[in-house]
mmCIF file of C-alpha atoms in Angstrom:
data_model
loop_
_atom_site.group_PDB
_atom_site.id
_atom_site.type_symbol
_atom_site.label_atom_id
_atom_site.label_comp_id
_atom_site.label_asym_id
_atom_site.label_seq_id
_atom_site.Cartn_x
_atom_site.Cartn_y
_atom_site.Cartn_z
ATOM 1 C CA MET A 1 -17.536 5.934 -31.344
ATOM 2 C CA SER A 2 -18.410 3.462 -34.089
ATOM 3 C CA ILE A 3 -17.377 1.733 -37.236
ATOM 4 C CA ARG A 4 -20.169 1.687 -39.923
ATOM 5 C CA VAL A 5 -19.914 -0.841 -42.698
ATOM 6 C CA SER A 6 -22.605 -1.257 -45.426
ATOM 7 C CA ILE A 7 -20.968 -2.652 -48.526
ATOM 8 C CA ARG A 8 -21.222 -5.220 -51.245
ATOM 9 C CA LYS A 9 -18.352 -6.819 -53.157
ATOM 10 C CA LYS A 10 -18.609 -9.683 -55.574
ATOM 11 C CA LEU A 11 -15.418 -11.828 -55.112
ATOM 12 C CA SER A 12 -16.452 -14.702 -57.442
ATOM 13 C CA PRO A 13 -19.434 -15.995 -59.401
ATOM 14 C CA ALA A 14 -20.324 -18.010 -56.305
ATOM 15 C CA PHE A 15 -19.319 -15.632 -53.566
ATOM 16 C CA THR A 16 -20.489 -12.132 -52.741
ATOM 17 C CA LEU A 17 -19.576 -10.140 -49.595
ATOM 18 C CA GLU A 18 -22.739 -8.368 -48.376
ATOM 19 C CA LEU A 19 -22.284 -6.619 -45.071
ATOM 20 C CA ASP A 20 -24.517 -4.161 -43.013
ATOM 21 C CA PHE A 21 -23.319 -3.650 -39.462
ATOM 22 C CA GLU A 22 -22.093 -1.021 -36.974
ATOM 23 C CA SER A 23 -19.821 -1.381 -33.983
ATOM 24 C CA GLY A 24 -20.815 0.330 -30.826
ATOM 25 C CA GLY A 25 -17.243 1.503 -30.005
ATOM 26 C CA GLY A 26 -14.639 -0.586 -28.245
ATOM 27 C CA CYS A 27 -13.732 -3.976 -29.701
ATOM 28 C CA LEU A 28 -16.210 -5.788 -32.084
ATOM 29 C CA GLY A 29 -15.291 -9.494 -32.622
ATOM 30 C CA ILE A 30 -16.011 -11.063 -35.999
ATOM 31 C CA LEU A 31 -16.208 -14.769 -35.649
ATOM 32 C CA GLY A 32 -16.567 -17.166 -38.605
ATOM 33 C CA PRO A 33 -15.116 -20.158 -40.523
ATOM 34 C CA SER A 34 -12.241 -19.838 -43.055
ATOM 35 C CA GLY A 35 -13.639 -18.345 -46.334
ATOM 36 C CA SER A 36 -16.494 -16.531 -44.786
ATOM 37 C CA GLY A 37 -15.197 -13.085 -45.716
ATOM 38 C CA LYS A 38 -13.701 -12.017 -42.372
ATOM 39 C CA SER A 39 -10.277 -10.823 -43.626
ATOM 40 C CA ILE A 40 -11.775 -9.203 -46.868
ATOM 41 C CA THR A 41 -13.949 -7.179 -44.552
ATOM 42 C CA LEU A 42 -11.005 -5.760 -42.698
ATOM 43 C CA LYS A 43 -9.201 -5.030 -45.981
ATOM 44 C CA CYS A 44 -12.217 -3.132 -47.294
ATOM 45 C CA ILE A 45 -12.209 -0.944 -44.148
ATOM 46 C CA ALA A 46 -8.496 -0.329 -44.431
ATOM 47 C CA GLY A 47 -8.696 0.529 -48.061
ATOM 48 C CA ILE A 48 -6.608 -2.370 -49.381
ATOM 49 C CA GLU A 49 -9.645 -3.737 -51.116
ATOM 50 C CA THR A 50 -12.432 -1.678 -52.760
ATOM 51 C CA PRO A 51 -16.074 -2.680 -52.373
ATOM 52 C CA ASP A 52 -18.279 -2.517 -55.504
ATOM 53 C CA GLU A 53 -20.651 -0.327 -53.662
ATOM 54 C CA GLY A 54 -21.706 0.893 -50.268
ATOM 55 C CA LEU A 55 -20.466 3.027 -47.317
ATOM 56 C CA ILE A 56 -17.616 2.776 -44.764
ATOM 57 C CA ALA A 57 -17.271 5.423 -41.888
ATOM 58 C CA VAL A 58 -15.379 5.671 -38.715
ATOM 59 C CA ASP A 59 -16.867 8.050 -36.078
ATOM 60 C CA GLY A 60 -18.892 9.547 -38.815
ATOM 61 C CA ARG A 61 -15.854 10.304 -41.035
ATOM 62 C CA ILE A 62 -16.475 8.743 -44.462
ATOM 63 C CA LEU A 63 -13.635 6.441 -45.703
ATOM 64 C CA PHE A 64 -15.657 5.082 -48.688
ATOM 65 C CA ASP A 65 -18.999 6.078 -50.209
ATOM 66 C CA SER A 66 -19.670 4.760 -53.708
ATOM 67 C CA ALA A 67 -22.643 7.141 -54.190
ATOM 68 C CA LYS A 68 -20.544 10.203 -53.370
ATOM 69 C CA ARG A 69 -17.405 8.809 -55.166
ATOM 70 C CA VAL A 70 -15.326 8.935 -51.890
ATOM 71 C CA ASN A 71 -12.548 6.345 -51.560
ATOM 72 C CA LEU A 72 -9.746 7.496 -49.333
ATOM 73 C CA ARG A 73 -6.253 6.025 -49.805
ATOM 74 C CA PRO A 74 -5.168 3.610 -47.086
ATOM 75 C CA GLN A 75 -2.723 6.318 -45.779
ATOM 76 C CA GLU A 76 -5.602 8.740 -45.376
ATOM 77 C CA ARG A 77 -7.872 6.481 -43.415
ATOM 78 C CA ARG A 78 -6.036 6.460 -40.147
ATOM 79 C CA THR A 79 -6.638 2.784 -39.610
ATOM 80 C CA GLY A 80 -4.076 0.530 -38.021
ATOM 81 C CA TYR A 81 -3.953 -3.051 -39.429
ATOM 82 C CA LEU A 82 -2.347 -5.931 -37.606
ATOM 83 C CA PHE A 83 -1.889 -8.675 -40.293
ATOM 84 C CA GLN A 84 -1.958 -12.431 -39.441
ATOM 85 C CA ASN A 85 1.717 -12.622 -40.558
ATOM 86 C CA TYR A 86 2.496 -9.216 -39.041
ATOM 87 C CA ALA A 87 3.859 -7.793 -42.358
ATOM 88 C CA LEU A 88 6.906 -6.145 -40.838
ATOM 89 C CA PHE A 89 9.282 -4.561 -43.491
ATOM 90 C CA PRO A 90 12.149 -7.106 -43.736
ATOM 91 C CA ASN A 91 14.739 -4.612 -44.670
ATOM 92 C CA MET A 92 13.881 -2.263 -41.708
ATOM 93 C CA THR A 93 14.917 -2.598 -38.036
ATOM 94 C CA VAL A 94 12.373 -2.793 -35.194
ATOM 95 C CA LEU A 95 12.776 0.971 -34.648
ATOM 96 C CA GLU A 96 12.489 1.859 -38.365
ATOM 97 C CA ASN A 97 9.376 -0.372 -38.613
ATOM 98 C CA ILE A 98 7.718 1.309 -35.690
ATOM 99 C CA CYS A 99 8.491 4.775 -37.071
ATOM 100 C CA ALA A 100 7.425 3.903 -40.632
ATOM 101 C CA PRO A 101 3.626 4.789 -40.435
ATOM 102 C CA PRO A 102 2.577 8.363 -41.296
ATOM 103 C CA GLY A 103 2.383 10.331 -38.050
ATOM 104 C CA ALA A 104 4.680 8.036 -36.101
ATOM 105 C CA GLY A 105 7.963 9.451 -34.752
ATOM 106 C CA ARG A 106 10.945 8.288 -32.625
ATOM 107 C CA ALA A 107 9.698 10.114 -29.492
ATOM 108 C CA GLY A 108 6.344 8.228 -29.531
ATOM 109 C CA ALA A 109 8.026 4.907 -30.703
ATOM 110 C CA SER A 110 10.226 4.841 -27.623
ATOM 111 C CA GLY A 111 7.202 4.526 -25.340
ATOM 112 C CA TRP A 112 5.796 1.671 -27.233
ATOM 113 C CA ILE A 113 9.122 -0.138 -27.371
ATOM 114 C CA GLU A 114 9.386 0.051 -23.579
ATOM 115 C CA ARG A 115 5.702 -0.914 -23.240
ATOM 116 C CA PHE A 116 6.036 -4.100 -25.367
ATOM 117 C CA GLY A 117 9.407 -5.267 -23.909
ATOM 118 C CA LEU A 118 11.294 -4.551 -27.185
ATOM 119 C CA ALA A 119 14.036 -2.438 -25.453
ATOM 120 C CA GLY A 120 17.454 -3.698 -26.698
ATOM 121 C CA LEU A 121 15.937 -4.971 -29.880
ATOM 122 C CA GLU A 122 15.688 -1.723 -31.756
ATOM 123 C CA LYS A 123 18.420 -2.479 -34.202
ATOM 124 C CA ARG A 124 17.350 -6.044 -35.019
ATOM 125 C CA TYR A 125 15.558 -7.073 -38.226
ATOM 126 C CA PRO A 126 12.385 -8.980 -38.268
ATOM 127 C CA ARG A 127 14.215 -12.179 -39.224
ATOM 128 C CA GLN A 128 16.147 -11.943 -36.016
ATOM 129 C CA LEU A 129 13.008 -11.869 -33.866
ATOM 130 C CA SER A 130 10.882 -14.613 -32.437
ATOM 131 C CA GLY A 131 7.176 -14.856 -33.433
ATOM 132 C CA GLY A 132 6.195 -13.132 -30.269
ATOM 133 C CA GLN A 133 8.636 -10.309 -30.755
ATOM 134 C CA GLN A 134 7.546 -9.863 -34.316
ATOM 135 C CA GLN A 135 3.893 -9.552 -33.146
ATOM 136 C CA ARG A 136 4.808 -6.975 -30.454
ATOM 137 C CA ALA A 137 6.823 -4.936 -32.959
ATOM 138 C CA ALA A 138 3.919 -5.068 -35.375
ATOM 139 C CA LEU A 139 1.456 -3.886 -32.637
ATOM 140 C CA ALA A 140 3.861 -1.173 -31.577
ATOM 141 C CA ARG A 141 4.077 -0.022 -35.168
ATOM 142 C CA MET A 142 0.293 0.096 -35.450
ATOM 143 C CA LEU A 143 -0.172 2.079 -32.195
ATOM 144 C CA ALA A 144 2.613 4.541 -32.927
ATOM 145 C CA SER A 145 0.520 6.096 -35.664
ATOM 146 C CA SER A 146 -2.392 6.737 -33.212
ATOM 147 C CA PRO A 147 -5.080 5.071 -35.428
ATOM 148 C CA GLU A 148 -8.760 5.985 -35.178
ATOM 149 C CA ALA A 149 -9.619 2.296 -35.850
ATOM 150 C CA ALA A 150 -7.488 -0.725 -35.114
ATOM 151 C CA LEU A 151 -8.020 -3.785 -37.197
ATOM 152 C CA PHE A 152 -6.710 -7.246 -35.974
ATOM 153 C CA ASP A 153 -6.642 -10.166 -38.389
ATOM 154 C CA GLU A 154 -6.257 -13.341 -36.410
ATOM 155 C CA PRO A 155 -3.300 -11.832 -34.654
ATOM 156 C CA PHE A 156 -2.607 -14.838 -32.337
ATOM 157 C CA SER A 157 -2.940 -17.755 -34.634
ATOM 158 C CA ALA A 158 0.800 -18.273 -35.184
ATOM 159 C CA LEU A 159 1.740 -18.190 -31.478
ATOM 160 C CA ASP A 160 2.108 -21.089 -29.048
ATOM 161 C CA SER A 161 -0.593 -21.459 -26.329
ATOM 162 C CA THR A 162 1.394 -19.703 -23.524
ATOM 163 C CA LEU A 163 2.411 -16.774 -25.654
ATOM 164 C CA ARG A 164 -1.028 -16.553 -27.148
ATOM 165 C CA GLU A 165 -2.627 -16.093 -23.753
ATOM 166 C CA TYR A 166 0.041 -13.565 -22.620
ATOM 167 C CA MET A 167 -0.537 -11.490 -25.784
ATOM 168 C CA GLN A 168 -4.269 -11.674 -25.307
ATOM 169 C CA LEU A 169 -3.929 -10.262 -21.842
ATOM 170 C CA GLN A 170 -1.745 -7.457 -23.169
ATOM 171 C CA LEU A 171 -4.265 -6.591 -25.851
ATOM 172 C CA GLN A 172 -7.053 -6.774 -23.211
ATOM 173 C CA GLU A 173 -5.216 -4.180 -21.235
ATOM 174 C CA LEU A 174 -4.927 -1.854 -24.216
ATOM 175 C CA LEU A 175 -8.592 -2.345 -25.006
ATOM 176 C CA GLY A 176 -9.516 -1.533 -21.427
ATOM 177 C CA GLU A 177 -7.648 1.757 -21.618
ATOM 178 C CA ARG A 178 -9.560 3.159 -24.667
ATOM 179 C CA GLU A 179 -11.732 5.355 -22.492
ATOM 180 C CA GLY A 180 -8.775 6.621 -20.299
ATOM 181 C CA GLU A 181 -5.833 7.106 -22.674
ATOM 182 C CA GLY A 182 -7.609 6.712 -25.990
ATOM 183 C CA VAL A 183 -5.427 3.788 -27.079
ATOM 184 C CA PHE A 184 -8.364 2.272 -28.999
ATOM 185 C CA ARG A 185 -11.296 4.317 -29.821
ATOM 186 C CA ASN A 186 -12.515 1.574 -32.223
ATOM 187 C CA ALA A 187 -11.280 -1.945 -32.883
ATOM 188 C CA ILE A 188 -12.374 -4.956 -34.787
ATOM 189 C CA LEU A 189 -10.944 -8.425 -34.033
ATOM 190 C CA VAL A 190 -11.303 -11.078 -36.768
ATOM 191 C CA THR A 191 -10.845 -14.658 -35.525
ATOM 192 C CA HIS A 192 -12.202 -18.210 -35.747
ATOM 193 C CA ASN A 193 -11.252 -18.816 -32.055
ATOM 194 C CA ARG A 194 -14.338 -18.517 -29.783
ATOM 195 C CA ASP A 195 -12.135 -18.200 -26.586
ATOM 196 C CA GLU A 196 -10.368 -15.052 -28.040
ATOM 197 C CA VAL A 197 -13.593 -13.319 -28.987
ATOM 198 C CA TYR A 198 -15.355 -14.141 -25.739
ATOM 199 C CA ARG A 199 -12.293 -12.781 -23.683
ATOM 200 C CA LEU A 200 -11.622 -9.682 -25.729
ATOM 201 C CA CYS A 201 -14.827 -8.503 -27.387
ATOM 202 C CA PRO A 202 -17.991 -7.198 -25.760
ATOM 203 C CA GLU A 203 -19.685 -7.166 -29.073
ATOM 204 C CA LEU A 204 -19.764 -9.974 -31.601
ATOM 205 C CA ALA A 205 -20.771 -10.424 -35.314
ATOM 206 C CA VAL A 206 -20.985 -14.064 -36.464
ATOM 207 C CA MET A 207 -20.235 -14.346 -40.282
ATOM 208 C CA SER A 208 -20.944 -17.137 -42.751
ATOM 209 C CA GLY A 209 -20.965 -17.057 -46.528
ATOM 210 C CA GLY A 210 -20.051 -13.465 -46.821
ATOM 211 C CA SER A 211 -22.759 -12.033 -44.492
ATOM 212 C CA VAL A 212 -23.367 -11.380 -40.801
ATOM 213 C CA MET A 213 -25.784 -13.949 -39.431
ATOM 214 C CA VAL A 214 -26.039 -12.680 -35.895
ATOM 215 C CA LYS A 215 -24.848 -9.637 -34.110
ATOM 216 C CA GLY A 216 -25.107 -8.471 -30.472
ATOM 217 C CA GLY A 217 -23.423 -8.742 -27.106
ATOM 218 C CA THR A 218 -20.876 -11.511 -27.126
ATOM 219 C CA ARG A 219 -22.179 -13.242 -23.896
ATOM 220 C CA GLU A 220 -25.689 -13.034 -25.002
ATOM 221 C CA ILE A 221 -24.926 -14.691 -28.306
ATOM 222 C CA PHE A 222 -23.051 -17.462 -26.572
ATOM 223 C CA LYS A 223 -25.978 -17.911 -24.214
ATOM 224 C CA ASN A 224 -28.511 -17.797 -27.030
ATOM 225 C CA PRO A 225 -26.947 -18.117 -30.504
ATOM 226 C CA ARG A 226 -30.452 -18.536 -32.185
ATOM 227 C CA LEU A 227 -29.073 -19.985 -35.422
ATOM 228 C CA VAL A 228 -27.625 -23.414 -35.985
ATOM 229 C CA ASP A 229 -24.416 -22.107 -37.726
ATOM 230 C CA ALA A 230 -23.950 -19.507 -34.952
ATOM 231 C CA ALA A 231 -24.245 -22.269 -32.292
ATOM 232 C CA ARG A 232 -21.622 -24.371 -34.106
ATOM 233 C CA LEU A 233 -19.224 -21.455 -34.449
ATOM 234 C CA THR A 234 -19.529 -20.612 -30.757
ATOM 235 C CA GLY A 235 -18.566 -24.154 -29.891
ATOM 236 C CA CYS A 236 -21.802 -26.102 -29.536
ATOM 237 C CA LYS A 237 -21.044 -29.755 -30.421
ATOM 238 C CA ASN A 238 -24.461 -31.140 -29.790
ATOM 239 C CA ILE A 239 -27.096 -30.091 -32.279
ATOM 240 C CA SER A 240 -30.149 -32.058 -33.407
ATOM 241 C CA PRO A 241 -33.066 -31.368 -35.758
ATOM 242 C CA VAL A 242 -36.379 -31.563 -33.955
ATOM 243 C CA LYS A 243 -40.067 -32.372 -34.395
ATOM 244 C CA ARG A 244 -42.359 -30.229 -32.259
ATOM 245 C CA LEU A 245 -44.580 -32.193 -29.898
ATOM 246 C CA SER A 246 -46.241 -29.379 -27.871
ATOM 247 C CA GLU A 247 -45.911 -25.783 -26.765
ATOM 248 C CA ASN A 248 -42.572 -26.525 -24.905
ATOM 249 C CA GLU A 249 -41.648 -30.052 -25.984
ATOM 250 C CA VAL A 250 -39.747 -31.301 -28.977
ATOM 251 C CA PHE A 251 -38.438 -34.711 -30.114
ATOM 252 C CA ALA A 252 -34.667 -34.604 -30.978
ATOM 253 C CA LEU A 253 -34.496 -36.709 -34.124
ATOM 254 C CA ASP A 254 -30.743 -37.436 -33.959
ATOM 255 C CA TRP A 255 -30.869 -38.567 -30.353
ATOM 256 C CA GLY A 256 -34.295 -40.209 -29.945
ATOM 257 C CA LEU A 257 -35.070 -37.895 -26.991
ATOM 258 C CA THR A 258 -38.149 -36.118 -26.013
ATOM 259 C CA LEU A 259 -37.029 -32.758 -24.434
ATOM 260 C CA ARG A 260 -38.751 -30.151 -22.419
ATOM 261 C CA LEU A 261 -37.602 -26.589 -23.179
ATOM 262 C CA ASN A 262 -37.507 -23.609 -20.826
ATOM 263 C CA GLY A 263 -39.649 -21.625 -23.288
ATOM 264 C CA SER A 264 -41.804 -22.021 -26.434
ATOM 265 C CA ALA A 265 -40.884 -24.510 -29.073
ATOM 266 C CA GLY A 266 -42.567 -22.431 -31.761
ATOM 267 C CA GLY A 267 -40.644 -21.881 -34.939
ATOM 268 C CA ILE A 268 -37.397 -23.719 -33.987
ATOM 269 C CA THR A 269 -35.928 -26.374 -36.258
ATOM 270 C CA HIS A 270 -33.095 -27.629 -33.952
ATOM 271 C CA VAL A 271 -32.099 -27.848 -30.395
ATOM 272 C CA GLY A 272 -28.560 -27.733 -28.965
ATOM 273 C CA ILE A 273 -26.724 -28.183 -25.685
ATOM 274 C CA ARG A 274 -23.146 -27.486 -24.895
ATOM 275 C CA ALA A 275 -21.000 -30.368 -23.834
ATOM 276 C CA HIS A 276 -20.353 -28.878 -20.432
ATOM 277 C CA ASP A 277 -24.026 -28.314 -19.657
ATOM 278 C CA LEU A 278 -25.147 -31.921 -19.373
ATOM 279 C CA VAL A 279 -25.126 -33.084 -15.627
ATOM 280 C CA PRO A 280 -25.393 -36.451 -13.980
ATOM 281 C CA ALA A 281 -29.075 -37.582 -13.335
ATOM 282 C CA GLU A 282 -28.457 -38.283 -9.638
ATOM 283 C CA ILE A 283 -32.208 -37.748 -8.829
ATOM 284 C CA PRO A 284 -34.690 -39.129 -11.235
ATOM 285 C CA ARG A 285 -36.715 -36.285 -12.819
ATOM 286 C CA GLY A 286 -38.866 -38.119 -15.346
ATOM 287 C CA PHE A 287 -37.942 -35.958 -18.221
ATOM 288 C CA ASN A 288 -34.931 -34.726 -20.314
ATOM 289 C CA GLU A 289 -32.868 -37.803 -19.138
ATOM 290 C CA VAL A 290 -30.822 -40.028 -21.358
ATOM 291 C CA ARG A 291 -29.278 -43.463 -20.596
ATOM 292 C CA LEU A 292 -25.737 -43.698 -21.836
ATOM 293 C CA SER A 293 -24.260 -46.098 -24.322
ATOM 294 C CA VAL A 294 -20.692 -44.939 -24.287
ATOM 295 C CA SER A 295 -19.000 -45.104 -27.684
ATOM 296 C CA ARG A 296 -15.656 -43.337 -26.994
ATOM 297 C CA THR A 297 -13.827 -41.503 -24.283
ATOM 298 C CA SER A 298 -10.750 -39.366 -24.289
ATOM 299 C CA CYS A 299 -8.771 -37.346 -21.855
ATOM 300 C CA GLU A 300 -7.838 -33.660 -22.341
ATOM 301 C CA PRO A 301 -5.368 -31.732 -20.087
ATOM 302 C CA PHE A 302 -8.098 -30.681 -17.700
ATOM 303 C CA GLU A 303 -11.191 -32.431 -18.850
ATOM 304 C CA GLU A 304 -12.615 -35.826 -19.517
ATOM 305 C CA VAL A 305 -14.523 -36.286 -22.798
ATOM 306 C CA VAL A 306 -17.314 -38.853 -23.183
ATOM 307 C CA LEU A 307 -19.185 -39.554 -26.457
ATOM 308 C CA PHE A 308 -22.195 -41.588 -26.175
ATOM 309 C CA THR A 309 -25.526 -42.429 -27.751
ATOM 310 C CA ASN A 310 -29.020 -42.882 -26.328
ATOM 311 C CA ALA A 311 -29.163 -46.437 -25.128
ATOM 312 C CA ASP A 312 -32.937 -46.437 -25.422
ATOM 313 C CA ALA A 313 -33.087 -45.195 -29.037
ATOM 314 C CA LYS A 314 -35.221 -47.268 -31.299
ATOM 315 C CA ASP A 315 -33.445 -47.061 -34.605
ATOM 316 C CA ALA A 316 -30.011 -46.188 -36.029
ATOM 317 C CA ALA A 317 -31.181 -42.748 -37.123
ATOM 318 C CA GLU A 318 -31.582 -41.726 -33.444
ATOM 319 C CA LYS A 319 -28.118 -42.765 -32.395
ATOM 320 C CA LYS A 320 -26.031 -39.729 -33.276
ATOM 321 C CA GLU A 321 -23.307 -39.329 -30.783
ATOM 322 C CA ILE A 322 -23.686 -36.788 -27.929
ATOM 323 C CA TRP A 323 -20.628 -35.082 -26.368
ATOM 324 C CA TRP A 324 -20.263 -34.648 -22.563
ATOM 325 C CA LYS A 325 -17.282 -32.856 -20.941
ATOM 326 C CA TYR A 326 -16.538 -32.674 -17.220
ATOM 327 C CA SER A 327 -13.577 -31.589 -15.007
ATOM 328 C CA LYS A 328 -11.086 -34.379 -14.532
ATOM 329 C CA TYR A 329 -10.611 -33.058 -10.953
ATOM 330 C CA SER A 330 -14.262 -33.455 -10.032
ATOM 331 C CA GLY A 331 -13.960 -37.058 -8.947
ATOM 332 C CA GLN A 332 -16.913 -37.794 -11.187
ATOM 333 C CA SER A 333 -17.300 -41.173 -12.832
ATOM 334 C CA VAL A 334 -19.415 -41.807 -15.973
ATOM 335 C CA PRO A 335 -22.997 -42.201 -14.693
ATOM 336 C CA ARG A 336 -25.729 -44.418 -16.157
ATOM 337 C CA ARG A 337 -27.896 -41.316 -17.015
ATOM 338 C CA LEU A 338 -27.406 -37.697 -17.720
ATOM 339 C CA PHE A 339 -29.853 -34.819 -17.422
ATOM 340 C CA LEU A 340 -30.309 -32.071 -19.989
ATOM 341 C CA PRO A 341 -31.511 -28.974 -18.049
ATOM 342 C CA PRO A 342 -34.232 -27.115 -19.835
ATOM 343 C CA GLU A 343 -32.547 -23.761 -19.165
ATOM 344 C CA ALA A 344 -29.299 -25.145 -20.875
ATOM 345 C CA LEU A 345 -31.146 -26.150 -24.036
ATOM 346 C CA LEU A 346 -30.649 -23.831 -27.058
ATOM 347 C CA PRO A 347 -33.661 -23.272 -29.335
ATOM 348 C CA LEU A 348 -32.212 -22.872 -32.845
ATOM 349 C CA LYS A 349 -33.457 -22.145 -36.369
ATOM 350 C CA GLN A 350 -31.738 -23.329 -39.522
#
């Protein structure tokens, strides 16, 4: 089971989509900033957009091949597409929307209506539904056609936080059934939300500027993003350029800190550390410690946020703010020093 994408599409004089990746079956997450080409990628797979050249295949079945002049119509591709705005037909009822795709029928639709809590809403029109009900109707419509590939384009972005988490759990259940009931043989989830991709996608591709920068296991990429842009997109707030001092030591130029790494410093240009990974320096270690000069604090629902600079930095260029986050229920107060564990430091390349 896989989705194979190797395409090129020039979208403007300054932007070209150039992709070469393959999913391993299940759900592949595509994480990237706005304008990185995520949604166009899905549209090329679904047949809504046509690449200039390349190949797209699902489970070995060719959907597009410029060399062989193959370009199946969207209706022939057997892909399900959940749009960001759900794209329900406004002049059709819930039941009519769910039965609209080729291959869908009323018998199959009734099961999805029950599954997604839409019973009693079959005769309503999209304008009469809440955002969550619209999303569930759109998801039921997609599944009613038994797609070979399911494509999700930021499906939770318009929902409030409670409903978003509920729908993520519902989608997680469906993704978990793919081996048993065959609900999803292949899926791609496009998002700019790192929490969604971490929860739902065992595989991850990080996009920027129309291409995939990093691809691999989601948890492994979060643990070791390798590239500066990938670290930022996976939520790392503390990143500094470095000067190499020895085999395993660097000087963080933005922080005025000498840091000992857990491995070799060879070839890296930056170092990062996630805000949750700094720890109070209760026992002096003599390395990787920073004395705090607190510049700002804020309180999130479940966390305290402290922004600080290195109190021992020698010039202004070494006083870029560092983020530290900790649980507000830990009883922790702001210490004089924090420790940056070598195993938590991210060696990065530009």
